Amino acid sequence: MYKKIYLLPLFLLLLVSCKKNEATATVNPKDSTASIAYSDNPLPSWNEGKLKNDIIAYVKKVTTKGTPDFIPVNDRIATFDNDGTLWAEKPLPQELFAFYRVKKMIEANPALAQKQPFKAVVEKDKTFFEKGGEKALIELVAATHTGLTEDEFEISAKDFYATAKYPGKNVSLKQIRYQPQLELLKYLRANGFKTFIVTGGTVEFVRAISQDFYGVPKSQVIGTSFKYAFDDATNSIKREPALNHFNDKGGKPVAIQLHIGQRPVFACGNEGGAGDIAMLQYSQGNTHPSFQLLVNHNDSIREYSYQEKDNLSLNTAAKNKWHVVSIKDDWKKVFADQ
């Protein structure tokens, strides 16, 4: 779940540490979906148990023709949060990208090192961000994420992804993806589900790798967006330093409706910032049988252990009878090898 690009504590920490299925189901050869759909063990990195059995039972139930719970292919919409749901979020990769952009921008224009908020990043001045709060962080994100054409931004993002190492683990960003979730995405697609990423991160940042990292096309990524302007002189789209939509909490169902036009039947998020509760609740209001899944970060050895102070996401999950992933107990393996 996306815990706000502008989340001050995390930012400061980083700063100082610098079918039997329906026959018409879509088959994607790259994902070997046919073999996954009919596999006896489509989720090998999930431990055997109730949760794994419930996921498989749900998929079989809603994809079996002639049953009351059958869901037509066009209605098989699955939405997944990204940060903390599909890959690790301590720290947020988007924050790493902001620092990367600061470095590149100063290399191109050294005078920026004497201007805020660049100066605070270079000097690791946490006081600047403590005093400025969210406004100062928004200023940094706007300064590093705007003023480019979309083509220029995508090139910058892809270069970042190709070279960045994740702090504390010293691995590529591809290796902080959750292997069990990659299997779940493929399993759902093998059974006719259309998978969407609904992230609090900026939409173009995730689109740069969505197909390669998750098998999700750019057109199926929904996220935080800046305002755009068409530049007639260069025949290009440029982003302006103003937010268009912040895709977190209640903003997620709104964006899903705008982008997809229908409720998901399968929705997956994570606890840690309460950002996915609204999306899961929205999914539960579907007229078709639905499935809600919430990842609980409780494995300090293999991943991280953190919870919300008020435990809101887990309490809401219990109240609404959502399925909860215990990383410690339900995942045999956490991270992808490459």
Tab-separated table of C-alpha atoms in Angstrom:
chain	number	residue	atom	x	y	z
A	1	MET	CA	0.000	0.000	0.000
A	2	TYR	CA	1.244	3.404	-0.813
A	3	LYS	CA	1.929	5.315	2.403
A	4	LYS	CA	2.026	8.730	0.672
A	5	ILE	CA	4.991	9.885	-1.337
A	6	TYR	CA	5.191	12.620	1.235
A	7	LEU	CA	5.221	10.520	4.382
A	8	LEU	CA	7.590	12.461	6.600
A	9	PRO	CA	8.973	9.767	8.968
A	10	LEU	CA	10.004	7.406	6.181
A	11	PHE	CA	11.421	10.255	4.126
A	12	LEU	CA	13.542	11.525	6.997
A	13	LEU	CA	14.775	8.038	7.802
A	14	LEU	CA	15.910	7.700	4.215
A	15	LEU	CA	17.441	11.157	4.271
A	16	VAL	CA	19.654	10.472	7.247
A	17	SER	CA	20.588	6.978	6.102
A	18	CYS	CA	21.000	8.008	2.440
A	19	LYS	CA	-10.665	-24.151	-14.841
A	20	LYS	CA	-11.384	-26.384	-14.695
A	21	ASN	CA	-11.916	-22.956	-16.085
A	22	GLU	CA	-14.082	-21.287	-18.662
A	23	ALA	CA	-12.858	-22.275	-22.120
A	24	THR	CA	-12.793	-18.652	-23.269
A	25	ALA	CA	-10.295	-17.539	-20.621
A	26	THR	CA	-7.432	-15.528	-22.077
A	27	VAL	CA	-4.186	-17.479	-22.513
A	28	ASN	CA	-0.925	-15.570	-22.443
A	29	PRO	CA	1.951	-17.784	-23.653
A	30	LYS	CA	4.530	-15.628	-21.852
A	31	ASP	CA	2.912	-16.458	-18.513
A	32	SER	CA	2.299	-20.105	-19.484
A	33	THR	CA	-1.226	-19.456	-18.321
A	34	ALA	CA	-2.697	-22.692	-19.624
A	35	SER	CA	-0.392	-24.786	-17.453
A	36	ILE	CA	-0.928	-22.474	-14.470
A	37	ALA	CA	-4.709	-22.625	-14.766
A	38	TYR	CA	-4.740	-26.409	-14.675
A	39	SER	CA	-1.807	-26.923	-12.314
A	40	ASP	CA	-2.284	-28.934	-9.146
A	41	ASN	CA	-0.161	-26.346	-7.347
A	42	PRO	CA	-0.534	-22.941	-9.044
A	43	LEU	CA	0.853	-21.073	-6.013
A	44	PRO	CA	4.061	-22.930	-5.108
A	45	SER	CA	5.513	-20.148	-2.929
A	46	TRP	CA	2.425	-20.122	-0.718
A	47	ASN	CA	2.433	-22.481	2.252
A	48	GLU	CA	-0.265	-25.132	2.307
A	49	GLY	CA	-3.133	-24.039	4.500
A	50	LYS	CA	-6.526	-22.377	4.675
A	51	LEU	CA	-5.608	-19.146	2.904
A	52	LYS	CA	-4.044	-20.826	-0.118
A	53	ASN	CA	-6.978	-23.249	-0.284
A	54	ASP	CA	-9.477	-20.377	-0.053
A	55	ILE	CA	-7.843	-18.505	-2.951
A	56	ILE	CA	-7.859	-21.561	-5.195
A	57	ALA	CA	-11.405	-22.498	-4.173
A	58	TYR	CA	-12.643	-18.973	-4.957
A	59	VAL	CA	-11.050	-18.943	-8.396
A	60	LYS	CA	-12.479	-22.351	-9.255
A	61	LYS	CA	-15.904	-21.363	-7.942
A	62	VAL	CA	-16.250	-18.192	-9.982
A	63	THR	CA	-14.813	-19.624	-13.212
A	64	THR	CA	-16.912	-22.788	-13.374
A	65	LYS	CA	-19.725	-22.450	-15.892
A	66	GLY	CA	-23.241	-23.416	-14.925
A	67	THR	CA	-22.847	-22.577	-11.239
A	68	PRO	CA	-24.587	-19.744	-9.335
A	69	ASP	CA	-21.234	-18.116	-8.529
A	70	PHE	CA	-19.904	-18.058	-12.095
A	71	ILE	CA	-18.469	-14.653	-13.089
A	72	PRO	CA	-18.296	-13.750	-16.807
A	73	VAL	CA	-14.803	-12.962	-18.072
A	74	ASN	CA	-15.639	-9.294	-18.631
A	75	ASP	CA	-16.405	-8.907	-14.928
A	76	ARG	CA	-13.294	-10.656	-13.632
A	77	ILE	CA	-11.457	-7.540	-12.515
A	78	ALA	CA	-8.634	-7.842	-9.981
A	79	THR	CA	-6.918	-4.815	-8.416
A	80	PHE	CA	-3.628	-4.845	-6.526
A	81	ASP	CA	-1.929	-2.104	-4.588
A	82	ASN	CA	1.813	-1.911	-5.303
A	83	ASP	CA	3.881	-0.582	-2.378
A	84	GLY	CA	3.906	-3.198	0.377
A	85	THR	CA	1.579	-5.434	-1.651
A	86	LEU	CA	3.578	-6.389	-4.744
A	87	TRP	CA	7.005	-5.191	-3.589
A	88	ALA	CA	8.674	-3.907	-0.426
A	89	GLU	CA	8.057	-0.368	0.803
A	90	LYS	CA	10.667	0.236	3.515
A	91	PRO	CA	11.781	2.620	2.033
A	92	LEU	CA	9.428	3.488	-0.793
A	93	PRO	CA	11.093	3.078	-4.212
A	94	GLN	CA	9.456	6.341	-5.273
A	95	GLU	CA	11.405	8.158	-2.548
A	96	LEU	CA	14.608	6.578	-3.825
A	97	PHE	CA	13.719	7.868	-7.263
A	98	ALA	CA	13.268	11.403	-5.910
A	99	PHE	CA	16.821	11.318	-4.533
A	100	TYR	CA	18.068	9.887	-7.805
A	101	ARG	CA	16.447	12.758	-9.688
A	102	VAL	CA	18.015	15.306	-7.329
A	103	LYS	CA	21.461	13.892	-8.103
A	104	LYS	CA	20.869	13.921	-11.861
A	105	MET	CA	19.405	17.409	-11.864
A	106	ILE	CA	22.334	18.832	-9.885
A	107	GLU	CA	24.793	17.128	-12.235
A	108	ALA	CA	23.092	18.931	-15.111
A	109	ASN	CA	22.776	22.229	-13.219
A	110	PRO	CA	25.162	22.513	-10.220
A	111	ALA	CA	23.537	25.792	-9.124
A	112	LEU	CA	20.522	23.796	-7.922
A	113	ALA	CA	22.624	22.498	-5.020
A	114	GLN	CA	22.279	25.919	-3.432
A	115	LYS	CA	18.500	26.078	-3.838
A	116	GLN	CA	15.819	24.444	-1.751
A	117	PRO	CA	14.682	21.708	-1.582
A	118	PHE	CA	17.743	20.361	-3.411
A	119	LYS	CA	20.115	21.924	-0.884
A	120	ALA	CA	18.421	20.100	1.988
A	121	VAL	CA	18.796	16.757	0.233
A	122	VAL	CA	22.457	17.318	-0.612
A	123	GLU	CA	23.257	18.416	2.936
A	124	LYS	CA	20.976	15.759	4.483
A	125	ASP	CA	19.217	18.522	6.336
A	126	LYS	CA	16.346	16.756	8.045
A	127	THR	CA	15.410	19.951	9.913
A	128	PHE	CA	14.326	21.555	6.646
A	129	PHE	CA	11.781	18.817	6.049
A	130	GLU	CA	10.727	18.606	9.688
A	131	LYS	CA	9.900	22.327	9.711
A	132	GLY	CA	8.443	22.363	6.199
A	133	GLY	CA	6.396	19.219	6.724
A	134	GLU	CA	4.258	17.943	3.879
A	135	LYS	CA	4.591	21.223	1.962
A	136	ALA	CA	8.378	20.836	1.719
A	137	LEU	CA	8.077	17.221	0.613
A	138	ILE	CA	5.494	18.078	-2.013
A	139	GLU	CA	7.873	20.765	-3.250
A	140	LEU	CA	10.633	18.169	-3.628
A	141	VAL	CA	8.439	15.666	-5.452
A	142	ALA	CA	7.094	18.353	-7.765
A	143	ALA	CA	10.611	19.612	-8.481
A	144	THR	CA	11.951	16.159	-9.312
A	145	HIS	CA	8.943	14.643	-11.076
A	146	THR	CA	7.721	17.479	-13.303
A	147	GLY	CA	8.974	19.735	-16.074
A	148	LEU	CA	9.665	16.751	-18.324
A	149	THR	CA	7.847	15.296	-21.273
A	150	GLU	CA	6.411	11.854	-20.605
A	151	ASP	CA	9.038	10.283	-22.881
A	152	GLU	CA	11.817	11.997	-20.938
A	153	PHE	CA	10.355	10.892	-17.622
A	154	GLU	CA	10.052	7.277	-18.764
A	155	ILE	CA	13.684	7.226	-19.891
A	156	SER	CA	14.752	8.621	-16.507
A	157	ALA	CA	12.616	6.107	-14.598
A	158	LYS	CA	13.909	3.153	-16.592
A	159	ASP	CA	17.509	4.240	-16.024
A	160	PHE	CA	16.784	4.443	-12.313
A	161	TYR	CA	15.247	0.973	-12.255
A	162	ALA	CA	18.206	-0.458	-14.158
A	163	THR	CA	20.799	0.895	-11.723
A	164	ALA	CA	19.165	1.310	-8.297
A	165	LYS	CA	19.963	-0.918	-5.342
A	166	TYR	CA	17.492	-1.338	-2.502
A	167	PRO	CA	18.884	-0.011	0.827
A	168	GLY	CA	19.547	-2.612	3.481
A	169	LYS	CA	19.312	-5.526	1.071
A	170	ASN	CA	21.682	-4.417	-1.707
A	171	VAL	CA	19.605	-6.032	-4.444
A	172	SER	CA	17.960	-4.688	-7.570
A	173	LEU	CA	14.416	-3.356	-7.328
A	174	LYS	CA	13.250	-6.381	-9.288
A	175	GLN	CA	14.377	-8.526	-6.378
A	176	ILE	CA	12.138	-6.783	-3.849
A	177	ARG	CA	9.027	-8.078	-5.637
A	178	TYR	CA	7.055	-10.639	-3.661
A	179	GLN	CA	7.295	-14.038	-5.349
A	180	PRO	CA	3.938	-15.308	-3.968
A	181	GLN	CA	2.184	-12.253	-5.433
A	182	LEU	CA	3.776	-12.766	-8.851
A	183	GLU	CA	2.331	-16.280	-8.800
A	184	LEU	CA	-1.078	-14.984	-7.732
A	185	LEU	CA	-1.158	-12.437	-10.576
A	186	LYS	CA	-0.331	-15.145	-13.109
A	187	TYR	CA	-2.850	-17.559	-11.601
A	188	LEU	CA	-5.641	-15.004	-11.830
A	189	ARG	CA	-4.763	-14.100	-15.426
A	190	ALA	CA	-4.658	-17.776	-16.317
A	191	ASN	CA	-8.261	-17.954	-15.186
A	192	GLY	CA	-9.544	-15.028	-17.203
A	193	PHE	CA	-9.012	-12.202	-14.695
A	194	LYS	CA	-7.780	-8.824	-15.872
A	195	THR	CA	-5.216	-7.578	-13.362
A	196	PHE	CA	-4.767	-3.892	-12.524
A	197	ILE	CA	-2.239	-2.121	-10.319
A	198	VAL	CA	-3.892	0.597	-8.225
A	199	THR	CA	-1.025	2.433	-6.584
A	200	GLY	CA	-0.455	5.552	-4.553
A	201	GLY	CA	2.802	5.985	-6.444
A	202	THR	CA	2.815	8.189	-9.511
A	203	VAL	CA	1.268	6.370	-12.417
A	204	GLU	CA	4.145	6.910	-14.852
A	205	PHE	CA	6.716	5.707	-12.325
A	206	VAL	CA	4.960	2.342	-12.095
A	207	ARG	CA	4.042	2.155	-15.776
A	208	ALA	CA	7.752	2.235	-16.606
A	209	ILE	CA	8.137	-1.312	-15.252
A	210	SER	CA	4.620	-2.737	-14.853
A	211	GLN	CA	4.819	-5.074	-17.860
A	212	ASP	CA	8.350	-6.270	-17.128
A	213	PHE	CA	7.962	-6.606	-13.362
A	214	TYR	CA	4.365	-7.819	-13.095
A	215	GLY	CA	3.036	-8.696	-16.544
A	216	VAL	CA	0.605	-5.772	-16.232
A	217	PRO	CA	0.315	-3.481	-19.299
A	218	LYS	CA	0.695	0.285	-18.888
A	219	SER	CA	-2.996	0.738	-19.640
A	220	GLN	CA	-3.828	-1.301	-16.520
A	221	VAL	CA	-1.917	0.891	-14.069
A	222	ILE	CA	-3.838	3.455	-12.004
A	223	GLY	CA	-1.962	5.856	-9.748
A	224	THR	CA	-1.305	9.324	-8.439
A	225	SER	CA	-1.093	11.793	-11.300
A	226	PHE	CA	0.139	15.304	-11.963
A	227	LYS	CA	-1.666	17.762	-14.186
A	228	TYR	CA	-0.734	17.515	-17.842
A	229	ALA	CA	-0.469	20.049	-20.624
A	230	PHE	CA	-0.143	19.487	-24.345
A	231	ASP	CA	2.804	21.321	-25.886
A	232	ASP	CA	1.811	22.033	-29.467
A	233	ALA	CA	5.297	23.212	-30.419
A	234	THR	CA	6.907	19.886	-29.538
A	235	ASN	CA	3.808	17.718	-30.033
A	236	SER	CA	4.277	16.246	-26.575
A	237	ILE	CA	2.649	15.958	-23.183
A	238	LYS	CA	4.336	17.698	-20.274
A	239	ARG	CA	3.540	17.380	-16.610
A	240	GLU	CA	3.009	20.453	-14.488
A	241	PRO	CA	4.045	20.892	-10.827
A	242	ALA	CA	0.534	20.379	-9.482
A	243	LEU	CA	-1.222	17.215	-8.385
A	244	ASN	CA	-4.191	16.071	-10.417
A	245	HIS	CA	-5.244	13.090	-8.278
A	246	PHE	CA	-3.780	11.589	-5.108
A	247	ASN	CA	-4.503	7.889	-5.388
A	248	ASP	CA	-4.714	6.756	-1.785
A	249	LYS	CA	-7.516	5.745	0.583
A	250	GLY	CA	-10.850	7.079	-0.754
A	251	GLY	CA	-9.107	8.191	-3.916
A	252	LYS	CA	-8.611	4.600	-5.022
A	253	PRO	CA	-12.285	3.645	-5.607
A	254	VAL	CA	-12.764	6.978	-7.400
A	255	ALA	CA	-9.842	6.272	-9.717
A	256	ILE	CA	-11.000	2.687	-10.292
A	257	GLN	CA	-14.424	3.924	-11.360
A	258	LEU	CA	-12.899	6.558	-13.628
A	259	HIS	CA	-10.354	4.225	-15.215
A	260	ILE	CA	-12.146	0.842	-15.265
A	261	GLY	CA	-15.800	1.724	-14.816
A	262	GLN	CA	-16.662	-1.251	-12.609
A	263	ARG	CA	-15.932	-2.672	-9.194
A	264	PRO	CA	-13.200	-5.291	-8.870
A	265	VAL	CA	-14.236	-8.754	-7.722
A	266	PHE	CA	-10.749	-9.422	-6.344
A	267	ALA	CA	-8.852	-6.728	-4.426
A	268	CYS	CA	-5.534	-6.982	-2.631
A	269	GLY	CA	-3.768	-4.411	-0.458
A	270	ASN	CA	-1.694	-4.300	2.718
A	271	GLU	CA	-1.723	-2.905	6.213
A	272	GLY	CA	0.673	-0.206	7.304
A	273	GLY	CA	-0.989	3.070	6.359
A	274	ALA	CA	-4.694	2.258	5.974
A	275	GLY	CA	-4.484	3.271	2.318
A	276	ASP	CA	-6.191	0.193	0.892
A	277	ILE	CA	-9.233	-0.130	3.141
A	278	ALA	CA	-11.514	1.840	0.798
A	279	MET	CA	-10.490	-0.232	-2.229
A	280	LEU	CA	-11.221	-3.507	-0.452
A	281	GLN	CA	-14.541	-2.207	0.852
A	282	TYR	CA	-15.454	-1.068	-2.649
A	283	SER	CA	-14.682	-4.527	-3.991
A	284	GLN	CA	-16.824	-6.152	-1.324
A	285	GLY	CA	-19.826	-4.210	-2.601
A	286	ASN	CA	-19.736	-6.129	-5.887
A	287	THR	CA	-22.875	-8.040	-6.862
A	288	HIS	CA	-20.651	-10.972	-7.865
A	289	PRO	CA	-18.859	-13.103	-5.247
A	290	SER	CA	-15.760	-11.152	-4.244
A	291	PHE	CA	-12.458	-11.787	-2.512
A	292	GLN	CA	-10.501	-9.319	-0.378
A	293	LEU	CA	-6.880	-9.951	0.573
A	294	LEU	CA	-4.759	-7.897	2.991
A	295	VAL	CA	-1.009	-8.443	3.442
A	296	ASN	CA	0.188	-8.273	7.043
A	297	HIS	CA	3.864	-7.331	7.440
A	298	ASN	CA	4.802	-9.508	10.392
A	299	ASP	CA	8.065	-11.151	9.311
A	300	SER	CA	11.015	-9.226	10.747
A	301	ILE	CA	13.476	-11.898	9.620
A	302	ARG	CA	12.689	-12.273	5.912
A	303	GLU	CA	10.990	-8.929	5.248
A	304	TYR	CA	9.907	-6.330	7.830
A	305	SER	CA	7.568	-6.132	10.796
A	306	TYR	CA	5.364	-3.058	11.120
A	307	GLN	CA	1.752	-2.265	11.914
A	308	GLU	CA	-0.500	0.760	12.118
A	309	LYS	CA	-0.679	2.334	15.566
A	310	ASP	CA	-4.461	1.982	15.643
A	311	ASN	CA	-4.424	-1.374	13.805
A	312	LEU	CA	-7.191	-0.008	11.582
A	313	SER	CA	-6.557	-2.145	8.503
A	314	LEU	CA	-6.375	-5.440	10.397
A	315	ASN	CA	-9.368	-4.519	12.563
A	316	THR	CA	-11.380	-3.642	9.463
A	317	ALA	CA	-10.310	-6.915	7.851
A	318	ALA	CA	-11.544	-8.864	10.867
A	319	LYS	CA	-14.821	-6.957	10.942
A	320	ASN	CA	-15.493	-7.522	7.235
A	321	LYS	CA	-14.111	-11.087	7.191
A	322	TRP	CA	-11.394	-10.312	4.679
A	323	HIS	CA	-8.564	-12.758	4.112
A	324	VAL	CA	-5.267	-11.736	5.707
A	325	VAL	CA	-1.845	-12.845	4.500
A	326	SER	CA	0.619	-13.529	7.279
A	327	ILE	CA	3.959	-13.135	5.507
A	328	LYS	CA	5.540	-15.137	8.306
A	329	ASP	CA	3.108	-18.053	8.114
A	330	ASP	CA	1.564	-18.040	4.626
A	331	TRP	CA	4.521	-17.366	2.351
A	332	LYS	CA	7.061	-20.120	1.871
A	333	LYS	CA	9.281	-17.682	0.013
A	334	VAL	CA	9.074	-13.893	0.141
A	335	PHE	CA	11.204	-12.288	-2.566
A	336	ALA	CA	11.761	-13.059	-6.230
A	337	ASP	CA	15.251	-14.250	-7.208
A	338	GLN	CA	15.571	-11.832	-10.118
